[in-house]
Coordinates of C-alpha atoms in Angstrom, one line a residue:
X6 CA -64.8 16.2 87.5
X7 CA -61.7 18.3 85.6
X8 CA -62.8 20.2 82.6
X9 CA -60.5 18.3 80.5
X10 CA -62.5 15.1 81.4
X11 CA -65.4 16.7 80.6
X12 CA -64.7 17.7 77.1
X13 CA -63.5 13.9 76.7
X14 CA -66.9 12.5 77.9
X15 CA -68.8 15.2 75.8
X16 CA -66.8 14.2 72.7
X17 CA -67.9 10.8 72.6
X18 CA -71.7 11.2 71.6
X19 CA -70.4 13.6 69.2
X20 CA -68.0 10.6 67.5
X21 CA -70.9 8.3 67.5
X22 CA -73.2 10.4 65.6
X23 CA -70.3 11.2 62.8
X24 CA -69.6 7.6 62.7
X25 CA -73.1 6.4 62.2
X26 CA -73.5 9.2 59.3
X27 CA -70.4 8.2 57.5
X28 CA -71.8 4.3 57.5
X29 CA -75.0 5.7 56.2
X30 CA -73.8 7.6 53.6
X31 CA -70.4 5.4 52.5
X32 CA -72.0 1.7 52.9
X33 CA -75.2 2.2 50.4
X34 CA -72.4 3.5 47.8
X35 CA -70.0 0.4 48.3
X36 CA -73.1 -1.7 47.9
X37 CA -74.2 -0.1 44.4
X38 CA -70.7 -0.3 43.3
X39 CA -70.8 -4.0 44.2
X40 CA -74.1 -4.6 42.4
X41 CA -72.8 -2.6 39.4
X42 CA -69.7 -4.6 39.3
X43 CA -71.6 -7.9 39.9
X44 CA -73.9 -7.2 36.7
X45 CA -70.8 -6.2 34.6
X46 CA -69.3 -9.4 35.2
X47 CA -72.5 -11.3 34.5
X48 CA -72.6 -9.3 31.4
X49 CA -69.1 -10.3 30.4
X50 CA -69.8 -13.9 31.3
X51 CA -73.0 -14.0 28.9
X52 CA -71.0 -12.4 26.1
X53 CA -68.5 -15.1 26.7
X54 CA -71.1 -17.5 26.3
X55 CA -72.5 -16.2 23.4
X56 CA -69.1 -16.3 21.6
X57 CA -68.4 -19.9 22.7
X58 CA -71.8 -21.1 21.4
X59 CA -70.9 -19.4 17.8
X60 CA -67.7 -21.3 17.7
X61 CA -69.5 -24.7 18.5
X62 CA -69.7 -27.0 15.2
X63 CA -73.1 -26.8 13.7
X64 CA -75.7 -29.4 15.3
X65 CA -78.9 -29.7 14.6
X66 CA -81.1 -27.5 17.1
X67 CA -83.4 -29.4 19.4
X68 CA -86.4 -27.8 18.4
X69 CA -88.6 -30.0 16.1
X70 CA -91.0 -29.2 12.9
X71 CA -92.4 -32.9 13.1
X72 CA -95.8 -33.7 14.3
X73 CA -96.3 -35.8 17.6
X74 CA -95.6 -39.3 17.1
X75 CA -99.0 -40.2 18.2
X76 CA -100.4 -38.4 14.9
X77 CA -101.5 -41.0 12.3
X78 CA -99.6 -40.8 8.9
X79 CA -101.7 -38.7 6.5
X80 CA -104.0 -37.0 9.0
X81 CA -104.6 -33.1 9.1
X82 CA -102.3 -30.9 11.6
X83 CA -103.7 -28.2 13.1
X84 CA -100.0 -26.3 13.7
X85 CA -98.8 -25.5 9.9
X86 CA -95.2 -25.7 11.6
X87 CA -95.6 -29.6 12.2
X88 CA -94.3 -31.8 9.5
X89 CA -95.6 -35.7 9.0
X90 CA -93.0 -38.0 8.0
X91 CA -93.9 -39.7 5.0
X92 CA -91.7 -43.1 4.0
X93 CA -91.5 -44.3 0.8
X94 CA -93.7 -47.6 0.2
X95 CA -92.1 -51.0 -0.2
X96 CA -92.2 -51.1 -4.1
X97 CA -90.6 -54.6 -4.9
X98 CA -92.8 -57.5 -4.2
X99 CA -92.3 -61.3 -3.3
X100 CA -92.1 -63.8 -5.9
X101 CA -91.4 -62.4 -9.6
X102 CA -93.0 -59.3 -11.0
X103 CA -95.3 -60.6 -13.6
X104 CA -97.7 -62.5 -10.9
X105 CA -98.1 -58.7 -9.6
X106 CA -98.2 -56.9 -12.9
X107 CA -101.8 -57.5 -14.2
X108 CA -103.5 -56.4 -10.8
X109 CA -101.3 -53.1 -10.6
X110 CA -102.3 -52.2 -14.3
X111 CA -105.7 -52.3 -13.5
X112 CA -105.2 -50.1 -10.4
X113 CA -103.2 -47.8 -12.6
X114 CA -106.0 -47.6 -15.1
X115 CA -108.5 -47.0 -12.7
X116 CA -106.6 -43.7 -11.2
X117 CA -104.3 -45.4 -8.4
X118 CA -101.5 -42.9 -8.0
X119 CA -99.4 -45.3 -5.9
X120 CA -99.9 -48.2 -8.6
X121 CA -98.2 -46.1 -11.5
X122 CA -95.3 -45.4 -9.1
X123 CA -94.9 -49.1 -8.0
X124 CA -95.3 -50.2 -11.8
X125 CA -92.7 -47.6 -12.7
X126 CA -90.3 -48.5 -10.1
X127 CA -90.2 -52.1 -10.7
X128 CA -90.0 -51.6 -14.7
X129 CA -87.4 -49.2 -13.9
X130 CA -85.4 -52.0 -12.0
X131 CA -85.9 -54.6 -14.5
X132 CA -84.5 -52.4 -17.5
X133 CA -81.5 -53.7 -17.4
X134 CA -82.4 -57.1 -16.5
X135 CA -81.2 -60.0 -18.7
X136 CA -83.8 -60.8 -21.3
X137 CA -83.2 -64.2 -21.8
X138 CA -80.8 -67.3 -20.8
X139 CA -78.5 -66.0 -23.7
X140 CA -78.5 -62.6 -22.1
X141 CA -78.2 -63.7 -18.7
X142 CA -75.1 -65.9 -19.9
X143 CA -73.1 -62.8 -21.4
X144 CA -74.0 -60.8 -18.2
X145 CA -72.4 -63.6 -15.9
X146 CA -69.5 -63.9 -18.2
X147 CA -68.8 -60.3 -18.1
X148 CA -68.9 -60.0 -14.3
X149 CA -66.1 -62.2 -13.8
X150 CA -63.9 -58.9 -14.8
X151 CA -65.2 -57.6 -11.6
X152 CA -63.6 -58.1 -8.4
X153 CA -66.7 -58.7 -6.5
X154 CA -67.5 -61.1 -9.2
X155 CA -69.7 -63.5 -6.8
X156 CA -71.9 -60.4 -5.7
X157 CA -72.3 -59.3 -9.3
X158 CA -73.2 -63.0 -10.3
X159 CA -76.1 -62.9 -7.6
X160 CA -77.4 -59.7 -8.3
X161 CA -77.7 -60.8 -12.0
X162 CA -79.3 -63.9 -11.5
X163 CA -81.9 -62.2 -8.8
X164 CA -82.9 -59.4 -11.4
X165 CA -83.2 -62.0 -14.1
X166 CA -85.6 -64.3 -12.3
X167 CA -87.6 -61.5 -10.6
X168 CA -88.0 -59.7 -14.2
X169 CA -88.9 -62.8 -16.3
X170 CA -91.8 -62.8 -18.5
X171 CA -91.5 -58.8 -19.0
X172 CA -90.6 -57.7 -22.4
X173 CA -88.2 -55.0 -23.2
X174 CA -91.0 -52.6 -24.6
X175 CA -93.0 -53.0 -21.4
X176 CA -89.8 -52.2 -19.5
X177 CA -89.3 -49.1 -21.3
X178 CA -92.9 -47.8 -20.3
X179 CA -91.3 -47.1 -16.4
X180 CA -90.8 -43.5 -17.7
X181 CA -94.8 -43.1 -18.9
X182 CA -95.9 -44.7 -15.5
X183 CA -93.5 -42.4 -13.3
X184 CA -94.7 -39.4 -15.1
X185 CA -98.2 -40.0 -14.5
X186 CA -97.7 -40.5 -11.1
X187 CA -95.7 -37.5 -10.7
X188 CA -98.1 -35.4 -12.5
X189 CA -100.8 -36.4 -10.2
X190 CA -98.9 -35.1 -7.1
X191 CA -96.9 -38.0 -5.9
X192 CA -93.8 -37.0 -4.4
X193 CA -92.5 -40.4 -4.3
X194 CA -92.5 -40.4 -7.9
X195 CA -91.2 -36.6 -8.3
X196 CA -88.3 -37.3 -6.3
X197 CA -87.4 -40.3 -8.1
X198 CA -86.5 -38.2 -10.8
X199 CA -83.3 -37.3 -8.8
X200 CA -82.0 -40.5 -9.8
X201 CA -82.6 -40.3 -13.4
X202 CA -79.8 -39.2 -15.5
X203 CA -80.3 -37.5 -19.2
X204 CA -77.9 -40.6 -20.4
X205 CA -80.5 -43.2 -18.9
X206 CA -83.3 -41.5 -20.2
X207 CA -82.2 -41.2 -23.8
X208 CA -81.1 -44.7 -23.7
X209 CA -84.3 -46.0 -22.2
X210 CA -86.7 -44.2 -24.2
X211 CA -84.9 -43.6 -27.7
X212 CA -83.5 -47.1 -28.7
X213 CA -83.2 -45.8 -32.5
X214 CA -80.5 -43.2 -33.4
X215 CA -81.8 -39.6 -33.6
X216 CA -80.3 -36.7 -35.3
X217 CA -78.5 -34.4 -33.1
X218 CA -81.2 -31.8 -33.1
X219 CA -83.8 -34.1 -32.1
X220 CA -81.4 -35.7 -29.5
X221 CA -80.7 -32.3 -27.8
X222 CA -84.3 -31.5 -27.9
X223 CA -85.4 -34.6 -26.3
X224 CA -82.8 -34.4 -23.8
X225 CA -83.3 -30.7 -22.9
X226 CA -87.0 -31.4 -22.5
X227 CA -86.5 -34.2 -20.0
X228 CA -83.9 -31.8 -18.0
X229 CA -86.9 -29.1 -17.8
X230 CA -89.4 -31.8 -16.8
X231 CA -87.0 -33.3 -14.3
X232 CA -86.6 -29.8 -12.7
X233 CA -90.0 -29.0 -12.5
X234 CA -90.9 -32.4 -10.4
X235 CA -88.1 -31.9 -8.1
X236 CA -89.4 -28.6 -7.3
X237 CA -92.5 -29.7 -6.8
X238 CA -91.4 -32.7 -4.5
X239 CA -88.8 -30.2 -2.8
X240 CA -92.0 -28.1 -1.7
X241 CA -93.8 -31.0 -0.3
X242 CA -90.7 -31.4 2.1
X243 CA -88.6 -34.1 0.1
X244 CA -84.8 -34.1 1.1
X245 CA -83.7 -35.9 -2.0
X246 CA -85.3 -33.8 -4.2
X247 CA -83.9 -30.8 -2.3
X248 CA -80.5 -32.5 -2.5
X249 CA -80.6 -32.9 -6.0
X250 CA -81.8 -29.5 -6.7
X251 CA -78.9 -28.0 -4.5
X252 CA -76.6 -29.9 -6.5
X253 CA -77.8 -29.0 -9.7
X254 CA -78.1 -25.3 -9.0
X255 CA -74.6 -25.2 -7.5
X256 CA -73.0 -26.8 -10.7
X257 CA -75.0 -24.2 -12.6
X258 CA -77.0 -26.7 -14.6
X259 CA -80.1 -24.8 -14.3
X260 CA -81.4 -21.3 -15.0
X261 CA -80.5 -18.1 -13.5
X262 CA -79.5 -17.0 -10.0
X263 CA -78.2 -20.7 -9.2
X264 CA -75.8 -19.9 -6.5
X265 CA -78.4 -17.9 -4.6
X266 CA -80.9 -20.9 -5.3
X267 CA -78.5 -23.5 -4.0
X268 CA -77.7 -21.6 -1.3
X269 CA -81.5 -21.1 -0.3
X270 CA -81.9 -24.7 -0.4
X271 CA -78.9 -25.7 1.5
X272 CA -80.6 -23.7 4.3
X273 CA -84.2 -25.4 3.8
X274 CA -82.2 -28.6 4.1
X275 CA -81.0 -27.7 7.6
X276 CA -83.9 -26.4 8.6
X277 CA -86.3 -29.6 7.8
X278 CA -83.9 -32.4 8.4
X279 CA -83.8 -34.5 11.2
X280 CA -80.5 -36.1 10.7
X281 CA -77.7 -34.5 12.4
X282 CA -75.0 -35.8 9.9
X283 CA -77.2 -34.4 7.0
X284 CA -77.5 -30.9 9.2
X285 CA -73.8 -30.6 9.7
X286 CA -73.0 -31.5 6.1
X287 CA -75.4 -28.6 4.6
X288 CA -74.5 -26.4 7.3
X289 CA -70.9 -26.7 5.9
X290 CA -72.1 -26.0 2.3
X291 CA -73.8 -23.0 3.9
X292 CA -70.9 -21.2 5.7
X293 CA -68.7 -22.1 2.7
X294 CA -70.9 -20.6 0.0
X295 CA -72.0 -17.4 2.3
X296 CA -69.0 -15.1 1.6
X297 CA -69.1 -15.7 -2.1
X298 CA -72.5 -14.1 -2.6
X299 CA -73.4 -10.6 -3.2
X300 CA -76.2 -8.6 -1.3
X301 CA -78.5 -9.0 -4.3
X302 CA -77.8 -13.0 -4.1
X303 CA -78.6 -13.0 -0.7
X304 CA -81.5 -11.1 -0.9
X305 CA -83.0 -13.6 -3.5
X306 CA -81.7 -16.8 -1.5
X307 CA -83.6 -15.4 1.4
X308 CA -87.0 -14.7 -0.4
X309 CA -86.6 -17.9 -2.0
X310 CA -86.2 -19.7 1.3
X311 CA -89.0 -17.7 3.0
X312 CA -91.6 -18.7 0.1
X313 CA -90.4 -22.5 0.1
X314 CA -90.6 -22.9 3.8
X315 CA -93.7 -21.5 4.0
X316 CA -95.1 -23.8 1.3
X317 CA -93.3 -26.9 2.9
X318 CA -95.0 -25.8 6.3
X319 CA -98.3 -25.8 4.5
X320 CA -98.0 -29.1 3.1
X321 CA -97.2 -30.4 6.3
X322 CA -95.0 -33.2 5.2
X323 CA -91.5 -34.5 5.3
X324 CA -90.2 -37.0 3.1
X325 CA -86.7 -38.2 4.5
X326 CA -84.1 -39.5 2.2
X327 CA -83.6 -43.0 3.2

């Protein structure tokens, strides 16, 4: 064998060793780089996914504050986050009101809160009903001026028949029964104040003309009482009360820090409602209002939100707006 051939054969094992060493050193680094690049790519995708989620229109999250449907209405709930739905009782009776009125009054006199609420709703409904045939004829004649004259006449006749036998003084007493039910903690009665305007209150409770000072005094007293009852109902989870308060505060009808209170209540409605349309509407309000608030107002709003949400959860009820 020549010396040249021997050198070539001796080099082969040496090259193999060098090649294996390079593979050992190089490929782990390549693997690490590959893993790092993959993680970076995943992070980028995750960031893009989060950004995409932010741009999605507001929808009610899937998580629910409601108690399981198997839980009976009015029963205790161990988890303070669960809310039991409370639907308003049917307040209108079959037949005519006068046939039920004596029994309702007896129940109310014995302290039945629901009876007070039912009387209030019925008498409020009857307040504008024609008192006699002459008043009915006048109402029917006026209805011809409306485009839906037929429907208007049918409603007037229905009211007249249902409310016959209940005099005007009794009809005016709806407010007294409503206040009694609200003061005893009925959220149904409390949230009914949302639909009562100062104008209707003054018309129904003060038939005689008042001096300007007396008029303002009684009107303002009503507005204060209305706000108190709506706040009490709101803390029991009344959507109707929360919506009414949000509107009142936003238009700066009530007290100080109105903008902050309206913002907090909009967030509360978003938190407790199970209606996606309601959630989206108040999410839009919240997003529109947020940039207009100062740091101090945001702090006030956040504190109010936390306090009221805690009370709603502790009360454990939700009164959906029908």
